[in-house]
PDB file of C-alpha atoms in Angstrom:
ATOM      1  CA  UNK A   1     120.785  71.888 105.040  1.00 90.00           C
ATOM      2  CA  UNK A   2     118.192  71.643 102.499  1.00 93.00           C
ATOM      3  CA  UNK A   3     119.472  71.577  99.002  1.00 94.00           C
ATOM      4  CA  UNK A   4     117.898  72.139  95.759  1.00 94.00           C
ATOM      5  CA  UNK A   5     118.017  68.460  94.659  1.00 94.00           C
ATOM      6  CA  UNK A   6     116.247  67.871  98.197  1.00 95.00           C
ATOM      7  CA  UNK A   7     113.212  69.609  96.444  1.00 95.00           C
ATOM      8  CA  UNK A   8     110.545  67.786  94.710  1.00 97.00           C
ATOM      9  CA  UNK A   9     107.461  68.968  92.809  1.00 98.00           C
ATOM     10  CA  UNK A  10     104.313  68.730  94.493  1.00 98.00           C
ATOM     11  CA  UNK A  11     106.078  69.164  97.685  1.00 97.00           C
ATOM     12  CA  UNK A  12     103.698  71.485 100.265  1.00 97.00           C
ATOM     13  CA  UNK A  13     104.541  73.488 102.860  1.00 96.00           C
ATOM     14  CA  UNK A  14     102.584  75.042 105.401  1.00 97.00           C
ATOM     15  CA  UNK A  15     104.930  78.007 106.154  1.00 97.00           C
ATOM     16  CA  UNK A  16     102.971  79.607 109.396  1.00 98.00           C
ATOM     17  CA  UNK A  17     101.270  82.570 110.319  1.00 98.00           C
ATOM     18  CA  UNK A  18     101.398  86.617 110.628  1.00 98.00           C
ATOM     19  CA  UNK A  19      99.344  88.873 112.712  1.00 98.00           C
ATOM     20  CA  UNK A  20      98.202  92.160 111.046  1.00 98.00           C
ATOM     21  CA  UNK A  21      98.357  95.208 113.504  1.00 98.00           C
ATOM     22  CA  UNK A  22      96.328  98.439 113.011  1.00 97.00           C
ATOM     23  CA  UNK A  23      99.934 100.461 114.103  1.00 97.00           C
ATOM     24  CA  UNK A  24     101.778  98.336 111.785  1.00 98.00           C
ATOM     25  CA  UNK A  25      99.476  98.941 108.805  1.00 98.00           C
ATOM     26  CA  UNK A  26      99.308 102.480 109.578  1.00 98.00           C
ATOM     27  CA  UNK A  27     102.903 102.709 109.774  1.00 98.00           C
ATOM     28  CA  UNK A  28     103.817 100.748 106.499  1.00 98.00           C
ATOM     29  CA  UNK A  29     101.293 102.838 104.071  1.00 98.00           C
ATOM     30  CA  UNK A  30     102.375 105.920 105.850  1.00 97.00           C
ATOM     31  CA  UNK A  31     106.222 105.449 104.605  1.00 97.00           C
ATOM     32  CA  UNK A  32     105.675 103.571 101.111  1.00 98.00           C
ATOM     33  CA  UNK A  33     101.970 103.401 100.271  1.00 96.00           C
ATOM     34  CA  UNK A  34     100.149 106.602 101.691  1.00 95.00           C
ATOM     35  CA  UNK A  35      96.898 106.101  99.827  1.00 93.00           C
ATOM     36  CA  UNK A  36      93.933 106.999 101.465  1.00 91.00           C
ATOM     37  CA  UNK A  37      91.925 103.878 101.979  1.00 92.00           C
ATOM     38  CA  UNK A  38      95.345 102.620 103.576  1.00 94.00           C
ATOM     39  CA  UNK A  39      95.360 105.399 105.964  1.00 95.00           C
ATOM     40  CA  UNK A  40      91.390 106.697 106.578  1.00 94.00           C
ATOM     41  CA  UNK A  41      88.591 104.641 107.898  1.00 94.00           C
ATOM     42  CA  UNK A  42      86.454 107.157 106.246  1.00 96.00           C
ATOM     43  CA  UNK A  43      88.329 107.602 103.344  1.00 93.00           C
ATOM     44  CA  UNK A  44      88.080 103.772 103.064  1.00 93.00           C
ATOM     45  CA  UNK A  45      84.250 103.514 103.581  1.00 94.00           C
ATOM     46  CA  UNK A  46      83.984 105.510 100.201  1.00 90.00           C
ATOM     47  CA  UNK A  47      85.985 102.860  98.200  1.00 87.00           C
ATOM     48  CA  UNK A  48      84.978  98.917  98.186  1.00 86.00           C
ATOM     49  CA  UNK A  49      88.036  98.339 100.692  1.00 92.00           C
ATOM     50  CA  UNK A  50      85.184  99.590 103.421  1.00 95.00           C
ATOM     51  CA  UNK A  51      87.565 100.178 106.386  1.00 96.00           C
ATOM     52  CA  UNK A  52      91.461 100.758 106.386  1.00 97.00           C
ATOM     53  CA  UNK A  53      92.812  97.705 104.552  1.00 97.00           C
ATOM     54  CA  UNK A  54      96.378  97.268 104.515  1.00 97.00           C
ATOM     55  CA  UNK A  55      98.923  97.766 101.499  1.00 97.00           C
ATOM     56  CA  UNK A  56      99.471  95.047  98.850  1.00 97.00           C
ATOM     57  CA  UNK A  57     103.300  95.702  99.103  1.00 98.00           C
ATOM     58  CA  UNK A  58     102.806  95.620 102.976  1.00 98.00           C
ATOM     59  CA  UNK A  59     100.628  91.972 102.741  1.00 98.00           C
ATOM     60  CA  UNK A  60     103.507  90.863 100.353  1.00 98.00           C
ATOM     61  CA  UNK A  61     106.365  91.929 103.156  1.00 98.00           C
ATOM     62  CA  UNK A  62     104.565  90.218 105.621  1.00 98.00           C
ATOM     63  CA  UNK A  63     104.219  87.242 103.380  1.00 98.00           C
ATOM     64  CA  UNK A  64     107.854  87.271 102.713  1.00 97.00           C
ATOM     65  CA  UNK A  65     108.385  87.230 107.032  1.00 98.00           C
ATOM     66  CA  UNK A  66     106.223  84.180 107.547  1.00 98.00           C
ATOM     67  CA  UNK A  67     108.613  82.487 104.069  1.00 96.00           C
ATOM     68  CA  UNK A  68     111.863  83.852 105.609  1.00 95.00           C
ATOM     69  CA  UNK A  69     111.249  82.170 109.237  1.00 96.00           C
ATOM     70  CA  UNK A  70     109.916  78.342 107.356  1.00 95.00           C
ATOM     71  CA  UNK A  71     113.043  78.491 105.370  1.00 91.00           C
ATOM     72  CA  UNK A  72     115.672  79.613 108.222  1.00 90.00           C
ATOM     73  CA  UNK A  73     114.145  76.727 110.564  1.00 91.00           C
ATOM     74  CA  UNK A  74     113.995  74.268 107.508  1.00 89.00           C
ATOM     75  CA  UNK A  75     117.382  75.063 106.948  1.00 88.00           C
ATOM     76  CA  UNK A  76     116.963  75.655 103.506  1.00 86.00           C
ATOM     77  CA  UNK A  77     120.190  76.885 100.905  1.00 81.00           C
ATOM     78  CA  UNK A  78     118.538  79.726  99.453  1.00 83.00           C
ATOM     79  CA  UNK A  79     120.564  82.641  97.549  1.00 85.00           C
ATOM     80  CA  UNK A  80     117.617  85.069  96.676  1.00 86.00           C
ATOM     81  CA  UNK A  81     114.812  85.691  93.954  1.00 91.00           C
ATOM     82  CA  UNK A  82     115.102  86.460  90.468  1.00 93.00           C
ATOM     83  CA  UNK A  83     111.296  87.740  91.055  1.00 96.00           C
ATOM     84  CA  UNK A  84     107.657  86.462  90.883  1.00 97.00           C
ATOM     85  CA  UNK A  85     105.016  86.006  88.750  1.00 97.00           C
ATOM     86  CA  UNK A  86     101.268  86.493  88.642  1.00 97.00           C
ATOM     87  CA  UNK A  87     100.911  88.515  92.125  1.00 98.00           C
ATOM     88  CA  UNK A  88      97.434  89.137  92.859  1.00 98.00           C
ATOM     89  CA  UNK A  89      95.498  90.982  95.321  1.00 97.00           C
ATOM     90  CA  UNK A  90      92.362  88.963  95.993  1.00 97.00           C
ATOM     91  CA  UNK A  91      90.677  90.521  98.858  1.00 97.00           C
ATOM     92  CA  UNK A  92      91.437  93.524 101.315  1.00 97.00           C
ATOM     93  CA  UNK A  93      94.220  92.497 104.403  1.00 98.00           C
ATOM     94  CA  UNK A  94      92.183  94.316 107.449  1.00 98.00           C
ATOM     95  CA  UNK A  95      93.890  95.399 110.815  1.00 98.00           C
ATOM     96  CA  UNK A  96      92.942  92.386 113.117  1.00 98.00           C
ATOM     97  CA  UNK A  97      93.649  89.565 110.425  1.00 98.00           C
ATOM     98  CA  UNK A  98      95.952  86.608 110.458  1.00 98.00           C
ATOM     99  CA  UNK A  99      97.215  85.838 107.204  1.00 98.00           C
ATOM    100  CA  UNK A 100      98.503  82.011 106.796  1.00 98.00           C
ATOM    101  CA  UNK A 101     100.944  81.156 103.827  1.00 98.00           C
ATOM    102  CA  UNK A 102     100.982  77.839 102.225  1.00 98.00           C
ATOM    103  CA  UNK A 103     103.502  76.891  99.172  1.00 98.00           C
ATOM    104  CA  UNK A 104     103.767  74.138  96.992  1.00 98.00           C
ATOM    105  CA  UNK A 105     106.849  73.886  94.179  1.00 98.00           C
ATOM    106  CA  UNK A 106     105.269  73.349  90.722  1.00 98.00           C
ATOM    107  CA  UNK A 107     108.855  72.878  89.155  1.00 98.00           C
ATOM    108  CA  UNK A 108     112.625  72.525  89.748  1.00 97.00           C
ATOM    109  CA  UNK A 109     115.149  73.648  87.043  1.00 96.00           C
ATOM    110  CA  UNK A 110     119.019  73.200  87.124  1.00 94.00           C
ATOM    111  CA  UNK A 111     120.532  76.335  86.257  1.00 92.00           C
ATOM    112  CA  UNK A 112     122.220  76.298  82.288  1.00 92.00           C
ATOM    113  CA  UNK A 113     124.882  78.699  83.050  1.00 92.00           C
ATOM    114  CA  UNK A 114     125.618  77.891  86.941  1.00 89.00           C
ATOM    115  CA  UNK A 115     126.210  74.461  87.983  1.00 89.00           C
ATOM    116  CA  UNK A 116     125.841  75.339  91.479  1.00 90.00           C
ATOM    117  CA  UNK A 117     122.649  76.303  91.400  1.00 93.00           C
ATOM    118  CA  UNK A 118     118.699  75.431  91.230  1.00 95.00           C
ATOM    119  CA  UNK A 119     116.042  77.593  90.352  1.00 96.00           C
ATOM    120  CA  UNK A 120     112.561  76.515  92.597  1.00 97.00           C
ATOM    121  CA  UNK A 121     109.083  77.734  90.912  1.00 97.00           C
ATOM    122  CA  UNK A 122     106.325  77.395  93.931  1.00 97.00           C
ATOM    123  CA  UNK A 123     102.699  78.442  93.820  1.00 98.00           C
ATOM    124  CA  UNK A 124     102.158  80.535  96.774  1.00 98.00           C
ATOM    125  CA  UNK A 125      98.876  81.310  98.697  1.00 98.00           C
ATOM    126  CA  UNK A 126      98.341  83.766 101.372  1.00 98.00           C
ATOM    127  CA  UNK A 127      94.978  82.951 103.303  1.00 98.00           C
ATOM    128  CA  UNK A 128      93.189  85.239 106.188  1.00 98.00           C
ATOM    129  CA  UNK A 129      91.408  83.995 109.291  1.00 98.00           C
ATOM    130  CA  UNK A 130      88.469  82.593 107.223  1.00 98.00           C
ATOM    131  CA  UNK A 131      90.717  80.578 104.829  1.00 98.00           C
ATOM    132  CA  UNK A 132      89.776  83.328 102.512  1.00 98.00           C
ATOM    133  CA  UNK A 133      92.715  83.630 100.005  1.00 98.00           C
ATOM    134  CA  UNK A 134      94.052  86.875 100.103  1.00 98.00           C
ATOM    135  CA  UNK A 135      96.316  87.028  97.943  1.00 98.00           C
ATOM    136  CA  UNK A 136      98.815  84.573  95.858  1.00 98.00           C
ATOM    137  CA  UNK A 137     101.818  84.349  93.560  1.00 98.00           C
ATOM    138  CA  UNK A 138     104.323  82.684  92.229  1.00 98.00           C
ATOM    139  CA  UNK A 139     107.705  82.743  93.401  1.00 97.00           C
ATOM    140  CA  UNK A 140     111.181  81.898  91.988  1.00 96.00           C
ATOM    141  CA  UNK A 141     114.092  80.631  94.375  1.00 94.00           C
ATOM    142  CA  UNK A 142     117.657  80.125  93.721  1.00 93.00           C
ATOM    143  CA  UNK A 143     119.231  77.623  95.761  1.00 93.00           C
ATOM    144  CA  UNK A 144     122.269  76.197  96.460  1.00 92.00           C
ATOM    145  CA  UNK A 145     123.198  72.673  94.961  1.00 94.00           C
ATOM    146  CA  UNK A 146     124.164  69.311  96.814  1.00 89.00           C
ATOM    147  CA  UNK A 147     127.277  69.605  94.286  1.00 71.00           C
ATOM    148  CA  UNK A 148     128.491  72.880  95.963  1.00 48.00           C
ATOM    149  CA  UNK A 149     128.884  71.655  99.276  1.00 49.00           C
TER     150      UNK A 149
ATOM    151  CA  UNK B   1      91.378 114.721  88.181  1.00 90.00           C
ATOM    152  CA  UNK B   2      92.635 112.694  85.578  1.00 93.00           C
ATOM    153  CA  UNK B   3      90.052 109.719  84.674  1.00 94.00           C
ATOM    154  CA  UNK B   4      90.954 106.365  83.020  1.00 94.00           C
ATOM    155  CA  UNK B   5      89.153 108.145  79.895  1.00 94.00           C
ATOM    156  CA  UNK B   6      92.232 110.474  79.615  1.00 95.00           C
ATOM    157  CA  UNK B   7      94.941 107.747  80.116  1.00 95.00           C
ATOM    158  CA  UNK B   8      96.259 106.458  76.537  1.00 97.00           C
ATOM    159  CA  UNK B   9      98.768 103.583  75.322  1.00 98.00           C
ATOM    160  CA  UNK B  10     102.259 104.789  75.095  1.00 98.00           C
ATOM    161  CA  UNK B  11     101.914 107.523  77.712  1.00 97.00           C
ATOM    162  CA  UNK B  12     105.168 107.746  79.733  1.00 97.00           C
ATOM    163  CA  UNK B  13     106.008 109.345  82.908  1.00 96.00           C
ATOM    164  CA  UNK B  14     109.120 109.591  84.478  1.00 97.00           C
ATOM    165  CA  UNK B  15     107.712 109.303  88.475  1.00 97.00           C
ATOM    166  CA  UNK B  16     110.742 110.763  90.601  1.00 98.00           C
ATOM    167  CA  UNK B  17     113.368 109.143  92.570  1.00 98.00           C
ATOM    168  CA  UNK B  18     114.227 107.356  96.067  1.00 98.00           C
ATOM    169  CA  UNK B  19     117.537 107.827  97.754  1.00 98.00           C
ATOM    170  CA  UNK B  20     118.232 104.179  99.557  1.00 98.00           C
ATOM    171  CA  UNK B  21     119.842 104.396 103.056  1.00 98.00           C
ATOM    172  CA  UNK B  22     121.168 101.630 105.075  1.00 97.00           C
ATOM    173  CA  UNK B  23     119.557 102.470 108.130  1.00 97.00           C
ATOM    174  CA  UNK B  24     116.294 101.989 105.980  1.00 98.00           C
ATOM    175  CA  UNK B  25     117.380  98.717 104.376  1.00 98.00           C
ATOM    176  CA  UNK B  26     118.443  97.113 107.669  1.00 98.00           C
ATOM    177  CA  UNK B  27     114.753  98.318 109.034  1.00 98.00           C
ATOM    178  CA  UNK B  28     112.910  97.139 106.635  1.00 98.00           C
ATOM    179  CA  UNK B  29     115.043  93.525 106.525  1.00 98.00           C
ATOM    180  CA  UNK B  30     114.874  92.761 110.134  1.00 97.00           C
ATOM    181  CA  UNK B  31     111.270  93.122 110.290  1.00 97.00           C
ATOM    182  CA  UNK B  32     110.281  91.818 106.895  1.00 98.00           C
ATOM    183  CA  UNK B  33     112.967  89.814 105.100  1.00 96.00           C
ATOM    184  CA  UNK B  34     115.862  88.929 107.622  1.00 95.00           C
ATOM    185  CA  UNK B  35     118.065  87.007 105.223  1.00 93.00           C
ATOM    186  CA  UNK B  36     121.693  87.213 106.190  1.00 91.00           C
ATOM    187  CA  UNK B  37     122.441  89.055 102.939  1.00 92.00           C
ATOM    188  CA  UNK B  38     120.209  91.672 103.432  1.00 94.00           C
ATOM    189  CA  UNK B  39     121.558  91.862 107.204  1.00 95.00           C
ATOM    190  CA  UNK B  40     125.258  91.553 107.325  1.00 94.00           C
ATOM    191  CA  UNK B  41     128.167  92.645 104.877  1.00 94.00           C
ATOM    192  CA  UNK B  42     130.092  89.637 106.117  1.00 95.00           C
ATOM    193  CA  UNK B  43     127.364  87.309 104.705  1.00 93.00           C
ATOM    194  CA  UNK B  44     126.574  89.316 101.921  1.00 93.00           C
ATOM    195  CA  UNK B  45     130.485  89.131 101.176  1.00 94.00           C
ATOM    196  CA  UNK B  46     130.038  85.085 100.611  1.00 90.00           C
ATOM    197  CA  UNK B  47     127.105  85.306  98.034  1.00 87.00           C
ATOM    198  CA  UNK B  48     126.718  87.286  94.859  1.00 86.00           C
ATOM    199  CA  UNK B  49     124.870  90.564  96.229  1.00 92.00           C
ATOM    200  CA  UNK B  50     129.141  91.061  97.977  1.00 95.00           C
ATOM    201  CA  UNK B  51     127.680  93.202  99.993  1.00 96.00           C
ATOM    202  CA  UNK B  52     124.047  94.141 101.911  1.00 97.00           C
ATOM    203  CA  UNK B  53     121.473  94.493  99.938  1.00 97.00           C
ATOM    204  CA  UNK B  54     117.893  95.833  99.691  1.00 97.00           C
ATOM    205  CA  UNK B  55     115.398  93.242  99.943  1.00 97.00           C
ATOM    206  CA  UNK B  56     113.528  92.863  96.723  1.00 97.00           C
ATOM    207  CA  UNK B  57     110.033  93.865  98.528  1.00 98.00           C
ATOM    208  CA  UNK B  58     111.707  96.809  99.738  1.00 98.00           C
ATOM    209  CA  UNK B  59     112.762  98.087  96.404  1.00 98.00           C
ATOM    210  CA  UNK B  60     109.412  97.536  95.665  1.00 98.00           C
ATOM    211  CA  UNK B  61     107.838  98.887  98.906  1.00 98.00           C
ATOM    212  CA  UNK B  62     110.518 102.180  97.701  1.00 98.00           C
ATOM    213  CA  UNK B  63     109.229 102.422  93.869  1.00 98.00           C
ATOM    214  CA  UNK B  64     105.634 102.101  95.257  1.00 97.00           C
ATOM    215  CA  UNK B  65     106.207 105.130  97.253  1.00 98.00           C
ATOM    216  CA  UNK B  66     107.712 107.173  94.764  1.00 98.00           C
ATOM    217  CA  UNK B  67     104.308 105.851  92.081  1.00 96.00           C
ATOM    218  CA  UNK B  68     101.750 107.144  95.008  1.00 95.00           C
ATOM    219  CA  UNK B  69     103.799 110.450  95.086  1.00 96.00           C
ATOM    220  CA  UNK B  70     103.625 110.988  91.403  1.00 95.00           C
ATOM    221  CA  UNK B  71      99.599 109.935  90.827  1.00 91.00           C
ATOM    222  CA  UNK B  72      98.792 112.480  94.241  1.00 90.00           C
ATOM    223  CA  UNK B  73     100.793 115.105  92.640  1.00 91.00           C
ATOM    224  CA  UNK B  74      98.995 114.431  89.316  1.00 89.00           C
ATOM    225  CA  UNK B  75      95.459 114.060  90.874  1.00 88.00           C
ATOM    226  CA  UNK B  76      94.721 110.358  89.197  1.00 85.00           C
ATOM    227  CA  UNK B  77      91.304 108.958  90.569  1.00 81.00           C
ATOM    228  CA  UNK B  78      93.217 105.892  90.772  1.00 83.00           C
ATOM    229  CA  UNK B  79      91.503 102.837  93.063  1.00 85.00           C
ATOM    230  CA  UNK B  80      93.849 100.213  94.010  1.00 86.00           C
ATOM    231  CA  UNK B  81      95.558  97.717  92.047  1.00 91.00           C
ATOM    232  CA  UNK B  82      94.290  93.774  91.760  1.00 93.00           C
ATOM    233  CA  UNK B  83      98.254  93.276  90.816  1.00 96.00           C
ATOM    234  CA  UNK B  84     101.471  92.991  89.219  1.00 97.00           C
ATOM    235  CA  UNK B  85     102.682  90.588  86.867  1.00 97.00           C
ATOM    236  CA  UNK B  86     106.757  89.719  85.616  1.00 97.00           C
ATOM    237  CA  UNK B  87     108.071  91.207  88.899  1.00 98.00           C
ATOM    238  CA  UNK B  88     112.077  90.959  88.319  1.00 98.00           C
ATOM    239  CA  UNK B  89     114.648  91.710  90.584  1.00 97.00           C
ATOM    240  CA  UNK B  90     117.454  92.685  87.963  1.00 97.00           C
ATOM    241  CA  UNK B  91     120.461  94.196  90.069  1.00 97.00           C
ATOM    242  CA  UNK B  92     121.055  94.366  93.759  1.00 97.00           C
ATOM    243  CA  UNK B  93     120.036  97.413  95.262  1.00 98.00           C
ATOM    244  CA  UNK B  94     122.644  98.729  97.807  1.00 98.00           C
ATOM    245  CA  UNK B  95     122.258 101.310 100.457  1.00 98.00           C
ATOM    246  CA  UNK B  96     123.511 105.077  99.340  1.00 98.00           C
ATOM    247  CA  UNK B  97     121.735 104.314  95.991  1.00 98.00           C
ATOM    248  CA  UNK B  98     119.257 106.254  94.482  1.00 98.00           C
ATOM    249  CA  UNK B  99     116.501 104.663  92.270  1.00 98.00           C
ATOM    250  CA  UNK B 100     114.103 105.795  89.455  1.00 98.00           C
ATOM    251  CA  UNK B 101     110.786 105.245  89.206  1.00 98.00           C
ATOM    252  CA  UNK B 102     109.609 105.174  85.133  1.00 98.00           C
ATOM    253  CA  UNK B 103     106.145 104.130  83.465  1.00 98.00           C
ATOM    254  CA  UNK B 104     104.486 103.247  80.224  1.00 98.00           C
ATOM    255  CA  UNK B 105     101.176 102.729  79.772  1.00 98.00           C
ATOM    256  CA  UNK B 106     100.699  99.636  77.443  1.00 98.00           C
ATOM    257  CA  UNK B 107      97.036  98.635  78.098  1.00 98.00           C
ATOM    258  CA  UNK B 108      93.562 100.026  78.829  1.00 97.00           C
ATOM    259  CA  UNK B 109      90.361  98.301  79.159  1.00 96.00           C
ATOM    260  CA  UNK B 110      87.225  99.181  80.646  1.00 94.00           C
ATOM    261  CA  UNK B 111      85.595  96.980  83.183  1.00 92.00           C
ATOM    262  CA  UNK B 112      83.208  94.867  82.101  1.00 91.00           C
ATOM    263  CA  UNK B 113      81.084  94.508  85.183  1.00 92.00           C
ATOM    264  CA  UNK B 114      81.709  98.036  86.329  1.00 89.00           C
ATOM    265  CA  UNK B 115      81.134 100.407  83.967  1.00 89.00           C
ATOM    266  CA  UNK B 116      82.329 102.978  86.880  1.00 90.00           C
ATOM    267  CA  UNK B 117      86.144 101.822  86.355  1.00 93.00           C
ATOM    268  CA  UNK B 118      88.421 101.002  83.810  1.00 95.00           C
ATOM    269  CA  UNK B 119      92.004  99.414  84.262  1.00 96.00           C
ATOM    270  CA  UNK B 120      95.779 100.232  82.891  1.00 97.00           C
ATOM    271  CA  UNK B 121      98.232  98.632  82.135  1.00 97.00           C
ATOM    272  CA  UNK B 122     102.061  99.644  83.000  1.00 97.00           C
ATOM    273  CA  UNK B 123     105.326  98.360  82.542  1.00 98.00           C
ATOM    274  CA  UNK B 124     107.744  99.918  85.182  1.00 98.00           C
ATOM    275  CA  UNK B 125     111.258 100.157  84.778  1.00 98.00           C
ATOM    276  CA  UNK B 126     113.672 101.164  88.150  1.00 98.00           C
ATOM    277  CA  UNK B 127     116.816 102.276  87.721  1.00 98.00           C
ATOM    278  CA  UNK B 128     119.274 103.151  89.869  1.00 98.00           C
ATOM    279  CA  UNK B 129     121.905 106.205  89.669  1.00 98.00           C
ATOM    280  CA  UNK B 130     123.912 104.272  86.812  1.00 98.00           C
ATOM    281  CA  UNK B 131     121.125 104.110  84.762  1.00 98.00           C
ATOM    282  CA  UNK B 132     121.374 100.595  85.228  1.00 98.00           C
ATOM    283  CA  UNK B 133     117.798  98.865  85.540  1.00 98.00           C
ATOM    284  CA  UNK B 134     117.413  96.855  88.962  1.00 98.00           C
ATOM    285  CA  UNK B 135     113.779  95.954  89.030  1.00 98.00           C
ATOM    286  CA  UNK B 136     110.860  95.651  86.112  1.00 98.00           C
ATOM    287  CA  UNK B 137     107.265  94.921  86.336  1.00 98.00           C
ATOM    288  CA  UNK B 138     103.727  95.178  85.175  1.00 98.00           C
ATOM    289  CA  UNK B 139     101.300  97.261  87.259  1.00 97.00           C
ATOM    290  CA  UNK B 140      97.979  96.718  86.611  1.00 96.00           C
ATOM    291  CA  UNK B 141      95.955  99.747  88.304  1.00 94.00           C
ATOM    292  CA  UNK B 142      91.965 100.284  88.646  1.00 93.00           C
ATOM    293  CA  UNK B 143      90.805 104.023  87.937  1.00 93.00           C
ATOM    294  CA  UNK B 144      87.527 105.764  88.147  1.00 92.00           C
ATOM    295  CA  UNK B 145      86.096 106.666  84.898  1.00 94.00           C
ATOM    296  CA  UNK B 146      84.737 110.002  83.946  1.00 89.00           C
ATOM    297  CA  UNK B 147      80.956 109.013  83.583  1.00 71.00           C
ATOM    298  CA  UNK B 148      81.548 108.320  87.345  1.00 48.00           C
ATOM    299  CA  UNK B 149      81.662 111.545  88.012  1.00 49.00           C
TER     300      UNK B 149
END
């Protein structure tokens, strides 16, 4: 396992990749995010998003796929997220695209309260096919301490 | 159609509700987020969440629903969002739980390359059927402005 005094700042990751279908977008905007440009290529063409472009929310879940695989094979002791900062929507996610994800920690903080835990901060970027970045944020991991073995 | 022009700080909105099921949860975690505590009850049982949880994306994936219900409804000539900021996941979300979707506006600023749009501000505040909140954040939302017209 992968503890949080295993974790360094500056350490980078590149976490993998995540195909974006035309069903699946369809199919994600339809249940949580039925706006119009996420649903209508002609509805679309009258906003700057062009063509269907998929949900924020939905480019975030897939983000979060691509994290939750690197972490399961990297074995890594994590015990959720307290949340994330900055999370921004750079350019449109189109049916078609592969999005890449790519962390690195910018800082590692013992818990005050816990001693069994870590808090991880790590700058995340989400990249399409062009090495466009699509989106990024910053995320916040609890993990599990060496000590709590 | 409401306009940016005719959104002001302080306005609040209470957006309508989202009844959680587990059938939902377990979807959206197998496909999106499949952490063990978001998957099994026996895992959950070992970590603080006791037992499955929501995944945090899906609570927001949920809340985003019930915000495009509410602007449709209200006819708000809204045009995508460039992002959130302070997302927090407060309290664990469990399946049979219903959450509430609540806004204040807190910010508006016209564009200043576009004079066609304007953006706003929001904090967001989810609670859940105890009144207890489970999830905050900042929207920030683009909207067409009434000389666009």
């Amino acid at each position: 396992m992968i503890y949080w005094e295993d974790v360094t700042v500056g350490d980078a990751a590149e976490m993998g990749s995540y195909a974006v279908t035309r069903e699946e977008v369809l199919e994600f905007a339809g249940k949580y995010d039925p706006q119009p440009f996420h649903l209508s290529d002609e509805a679309a063409a009258k906003t700057h998003f062009g063509r269907i472009a998929a949900s924020g929310w939905h480019t975030a879940a897939m983000t979060m796929a691509v994290i939750v695989r690197h972490v399961t094979e990297t074995r890594q002791a994590g015990l959720g997220s307290p949340g994330v900062d900055l999370l921004r929507w750079l350019r449109p996610v189109y049916p078609g695209d592969t999005i890449y994800v790519a962390a690195t920690v910018v800082d590692v903080t013992p818990s005050r309260s816990k001693p069994a835990i870590g808090s991880v901060r790590s700058d995340v970027v989400v990249t399409n096919q062009d090495d466009q970045p699509v989106m990024t944020f910053t995320s916040i991991v609890l993990m599990r301490r060496r000590s709590d073995e």
